[in-house]
């Protein structure tokens, strides 16, 4: 498939793939592809802080001061409120930089998805939206990221019933098409 129109769903419609802007999603929580400083950046991170306003950064500063003075480790996730965003919460996670994780890239990317989903479930949230973590500035190949992300989400949803909806938001139809082509949601393991 080389084009993507509309949306695609998997796992009895608990997972949907859409194109759009993560900051516009009306869900309980959106996930931020952050860096370990939690102090903002480009891409999704820049868009979330710009749309959500300064309260998100203030909460991130507090998290750094009280919990992670040396920065949020790769693969971990923390939660702030959503400021002016339509989403009530933002879950900030740090994806691996491709080629800089000593061969642990896939393990760390899977941890981003798993820990973000667990945090959402811990807060009793029902609907969460993810961007394609690490596939922008951090250079993770989209095809391989699709395999890792879909497998991690599928594994989590198979053992958790709190979360009803996981929305995967791609910036471009081309990115969504690559994901749809490489995802492993329906595969038996
Ligand atoms: N909505 C949905 N997807 C988007 C949006 C958006 N508004 N903007 C970009 N994308 P990236 P990373 C896509 O670079 O690779 C920041 O500086 C984008 O096309 O945001 O994890 C952080 O502070 C790509 O497919 O995240 C870190 O330093 C995907 O989202 C670093 O970038 C992720 O791209 C993190 O890099």
Short mmCIF file of C-alpha atoms and ligand atoms in Angstrom, two decimals:
data_model
loop_
_atom_site.label_atom_id
_atom_site.label_comp_id
_atom_site.label_asym_id
_atom_site.label_seq_id
_atom_site.Cartn_x
_atom_site.Cartn_y
_atom_site.Cartn_z
CA UNK A 1 0.00 0.00 0.00
CA UNK A 2 1.50 3.38 -0.88
CA UNK A 3 -1.33 5.69 0.02
CA UNK A 4 -3.45 6.12 3.09
CA UNK A 5 -6.89 7.63 3.22
CA UNK A 6 -9.24 7.81 6.14
CA UNK A 7 -8.49 5.65 9.14
CA UNK A 8 -7.63 2.03 9.80
CA UNK A 9 -8.46 0.08 12.92
CA UNK A 10 -7.14 -3.04 14.67
CA UNK A 11 -7.77 -5.25 17.71
CA UNK A 12 -11.55 -4.94 17.64
CA UNK A 13 -11.24 -1.18 17.06
CA UNK A 14 -9.31 -0.54 20.27
CA UNK A 15 -6.50 0.81 18.06
CA UNK A 16 -7.01 3.31 15.24
CA UNK A 17 -4.51 4.80 12.82
CA UNK A 18 -5.23 8.35 11.66
CA UNK A 19 -3.40 11.27 10.06
CA UNK A 20 -3.37 14.65 11.76
CA UNK A 21 -1.85 16.87 14.41
CA UNK A 22 -1.31 15.26 17.82
CA UNK A 23 -2.05 18.55 19.61
CA UNK A 24 -5.61 18.59 18.24
CA UNK A 25 -6.62 15.17 19.54
CA UNK A 26 -9.61 15.02 21.88
CA UNK A 27 -8.53 12.16 24.11
CA UNK A 28 -7.72 11.82 27.81
CA UNK A 29 -3.97 11.99 27.18
CA UNK A 30 -1.61 12.66 24.29
CA UNK A 31 1.94 11.36 24.34
CA UNK A 32 4.88 13.71 23.83
CA UNK A 33 8.02 12.52 22.02
CA UNK A 34 10.21 14.48 24.44
CA UNK A 35 13.91 14.51 25.27
CA UNK A 36 15.36 13.71 28.67
CA UNK A 37 15.62 17.38 29.68
CA UNK A 38 11.80 17.68 29.55
CA UNK A 39 12.43 21.32 28.69
CA UNK A 40 10.90 21.24 25.18
CA UNK A 41 12.36 20.98 21.69
CA UNK A 42 11.22 20.72 18.07
CA UNK A 43 8.76 18.38 16.33
CA UNK A 44 5.91 17.02 18.46
CA UNK A 45 7.53 18.38 21.63
CA UNK A 46 7.63 21.94 20.30
CA UNK A 47 4.05 21.70 18.99
CA UNK A 48 2.71 20.40 22.32
CA UNK A 49 4.38 23.12 24.42
CA UNK A 50 3.34 25.82 21.93
CA UNK A 51 -0.30 24.72 21.90
CA UNK A 52 -0.56 23.76 25.56
CA UNK A 53 1.02 26.88 27.03
CA UNK A 54 3.57 27.47 29.82
CA UNK A 55 1.88 25.42 32.55
CA UNK A 56 3.15 22.19 30.96
CA UNK A 57 6.76 23.39 31.11
CA UNK A 58 6.28 24.52 34.71
CA UNK A 59 5.09 21.02 35.66
CA UNK A 60 8.01 19.47 33.77
CA UNK A 61 10.43 21.67 35.73
CA UNK A 62 8.86 20.44 38.96
CA UNK A 63 9.17 16.80 37.85
CA UNK A 64 12.84 17.39 37.04
CA UNK A 65 13.45 19.03 40.42
CA UNK A 66 11.62 16.45 42.54
CA UNK A 67 11.96 13.15 40.66
CA UNK A 68 14.52 13.30 37.85
CA UNK A 69 17.26 15.86 38.56
CA UNK A 70 19.48 14.15 35.96
CA UNK A 71 16.74 14.00 33.32
CA UNK A 72 14.09 11.46 32.39
CA UNK A 73 15.82 8.24 31.24
CA UNK A 74 15.12 6.92 27.74
CA UNK A 75 12.09 4.60 27.73
CA UNK A 76 10.51 6.12 30.86
CA UNK A 77 7.32 8.21 30.98
CA UNK A 78 5.86 10.93 33.23
CA UNK A 79 2.51 12.72 33.29
CA UNK A 80 1.55 16.41 33.39
CA UNK A 81 -1.75 18.14 32.82
CA UNK A 82 -2.57 19.32 29.29
CA UNK A 83 -2.73 23.08 29.86
CA UNK A 84 -4.73 24.62 27.01
CA UNK A 85 -4.77 21.43 24.94
CA UNK A 86 -8.02 19.57 24.27
CA UNK A 87 -6.41 16.56 25.98
CA UNK A 88 -6.54 16.62 29.80
CA UNK A 89 -3.06 15.16 30.22
CA UNK A 90 0.28 14.90 28.44
CA UNK A 91 2.43 11.83 28.94
CA UNK A 92 6.05 12.70 28.22
CA UNK A 93 8.33 9.89 27.13
CA UNK A 94 11.86 9.81 25.74
CA UNK A 95 12.46 7.66 22.69
CA UNK A 96 15.87 6.24 21.76
CA UNK A 97 18.07 8.07 19.26
CA UNK A 98 18.60 5.66 16.37
CA UNK A 99 22.16 4.31 16.40
CA UNK A 100 22.97 5.76 19.81
CA UNK A 101 21.44 3.17 22.15
CA UNK A 102 24.04 0.44 21.83
CA UNK A 103 21.70 -2.02 20.15
CA UNK A 104 18.93 -1.49 22.71
CA UNK A 105 16.87 0.72 20.40
CA UNK A 106 13.91 -1.63 19.95
CA UNK A 107 13.78 -2.55 23.65
CA UNK A 108 13.77 1.14 24.62
CA UNK A 109 11.17 2.13 22.03
CA UNK A 110 8.89 -0.68 23.25
CA UNK A 111 9.40 0.59 26.82
CA UNK A 112 8.20 4.07 25.74
CA UNK A 113 4.90 2.61 24.55
CA UNK A 114 4.51 0.19 27.47
CA UNK A 115 5.32 2.75 30.18
CA UNK A 116 3.10 5.42 28.60
CA UNK A 117 0.19 2.99 28.40
CA UNK A 118 0.78 1.85 31.99
CA UNK A 119 0.82 5.44 33.23
CA UNK A 120 -2.48 6.12 31.44
CA UNK A 121 -4.02 2.98 32.98
CA UNK A 122 -2.68 3.93 36.43
CA UNK A 123 -4.60 7.21 36.13
CA UNK A 124 -7.71 5.38 34.97
CA UNK A 125 -7.63 7.02 31.55
CA UNK A 126 -9.68 5.55 28.70
CA UNK A 127 -8.29 7.08 25.51
CA UNK A 128 -4.70 7.93 24.58
CA UNK A 129 -3.09 9.23 21.38
CA UNK A 130 0.52 8.57 20.34
CA UNK A 131 2.75 10.18 17.75
CA UNK A 132 5.33 7.99 15.99
CA UNK A 133 7.93 8.23 18.76
CA UNK A 134 11.61 8.50 17.65
CA UNK A 135 10.80 8.49 13.90
CA UNK A 136 11.46 12.22 13.38
CA UNK A 137 14.50 14.03 14.72
CA UNK A 138 15.68 10.83 16.48
CA UNK A 139 15.94 8.98 13.14
CA UNK A 140 14.33 5.61 13.94
CA UNK A 141 13.38 3.87 10.64
CA UNK A 142 9.60 4.04 10.23
CA UNK A 143 9.25 0.39 9.15
CA UNK A 144 11.05 -0.95 12.20
CA UNK A 145 9.30 1.47 14.52
CA UNK A 146 5.94 0.18 13.21
CA UNK A 147 6.82 -3.38 14.19
CA UNK A 148 8.05 -2.39 17.67
CA UNK A 149 5.16 -0.01 18.42
CA UNK A 150 2.38 -2.33 17.25
CA UNK A 151 3.83 -5.33 19.10
CA UNK A 152 4.23 -3.37 22.36
CA UNK A 153 0.69 -1.93 22.15
CA UNK A 154 -0.81 -5.31 21.34
CA UNK A 155 0.99 -6.99 24.26
CA UNK A 156 -0.19 -4.30 26.67
CA UNK A 157 -3.81 -4.31 25.54
CA UNK A 158 -3.99 -8.09 25.78
CA UNK A 159 -3.47 -7.83 29.55
CA UNK A 160 -5.16 -4.50 30.35
CA UNK A 161 -8.86 -3.66 30.02
CA UNK A 162 -8.83 -0.10 31.48
CA UNK A 163 -7.66 1.52 28.28
CA UNK A 164 -10.37 1.47 25.64
CA UNK A 165 -8.86 3.47 22.79
CA UNK A 166 -5.35 3.89 21.47
CA UNK A 167 -5.08 6.34 18.58
CA UNK A 168 -1.90 6.42 16.50
CA UNK A 169 -1.50 9.83 14.89
CA UNK A 170 0.73 10.26 11.85
CA UNK A 171 1.65 13.63 10.47
CA UNK A 172 1.54 12.54 6.83
CA UNK A 173 -0.46 9.96 4.85
CA UNK A 174 2.88 8.48 3.71
CA UNK A 175 3.93 7.82 7.30
CA UNK A 176 0.55 6.26 8.09
CA UNK A 177 0.81 4.03 5.00
CA UNK A 178 4.25 2.76 6.04
CA UNK A 179 2.88 1.99 9.49
CA UNK A 180 -0.16 0.15 8.14
CA UNK A 181 2.06 -1.90 5.86
CA UNK A 182 4.45 -2.98 8.63
CA UNK A 183 2.29 -3.21 11.76
CA UNK A 184 1.86 -6.58 13.46
CA UNK A 185 -1.40 -6.13 15.37
CA UNK A 186 -3.22 -9.11 13.98
CA UNK A 187 -0.33 -11.54 13.82
CA UNK A 188 -0.33 -14.67 15.99
CA UNK A 189 2.81 -15.04 18.08
N1 LIG B 1 1.48 15.81 15.22
C1 LIG B 1 1.72 14.51 14.91
N2 LIG B 1 2.93 14.07 14.49
C2 LIG B 1 3.92 14.97 14.37
C3 LIG B 1 3.75 16.35 14.69
C4 LIG B 1 2.45 16.74 15.14
N3 LIG B 1 2.18 18.03 15.46
N4 LIG B 1 4.94 16.98 14.50
C5 LIG B 1 5.82 16.05 14.06
N5 LIG B 1 5.20 14.84 13.97
P1 LIG B 1 9.73 14.10 16.46
P2 LIG B 1 11.45 12.16 17.87
C6 LIG B 1 5.77 13.52 13.61
O1 LIG B 1 10.92 14.66 15.78
O2 LIG B 1 11.94 11.58 16.60
C7 LIG B 1 12.26 17.04 19.79
O3 LIG B 1 13.14 18.10 19.59
C8 LIG B 1 7.09 13.53 12.87
O4 LIG B 1 6.85 13.69 11.48
O5 LIG B 1 8.74 15.04 17.04
O6 LIG B 1 11.08 11.24 18.99
C9 LIG B 1 12.32 16.48 21.20
O7 LIG B 1 12.55 17.51 22.14
C10 LIG B 1 7.63 12.15 13.21
O8 LIG B 1 7.03 11.16 12.36
O9 LIG B 1 10.17 13.11 17.68
C11 LIG B 1 13.48 15.53 21.11
O10 LIG B 1 14.71 16.22 21.24
C12 LIG B 1 7.11 11.89 14.63
O11 LIG B 1 6.06 12.84 14.81
C13 LIG B 1 13.36 14.97 19.71
O12 LIG B 1 12.66 15.96 18.96
C14 LIG B 1 8.15 12.07 15.72
O13 LIG B 1 9.02 13.14 15.39
C15 LIG B 1 12.52 13.71 19.67
O14 LIG B 1 12.57 13.16 18.36
#
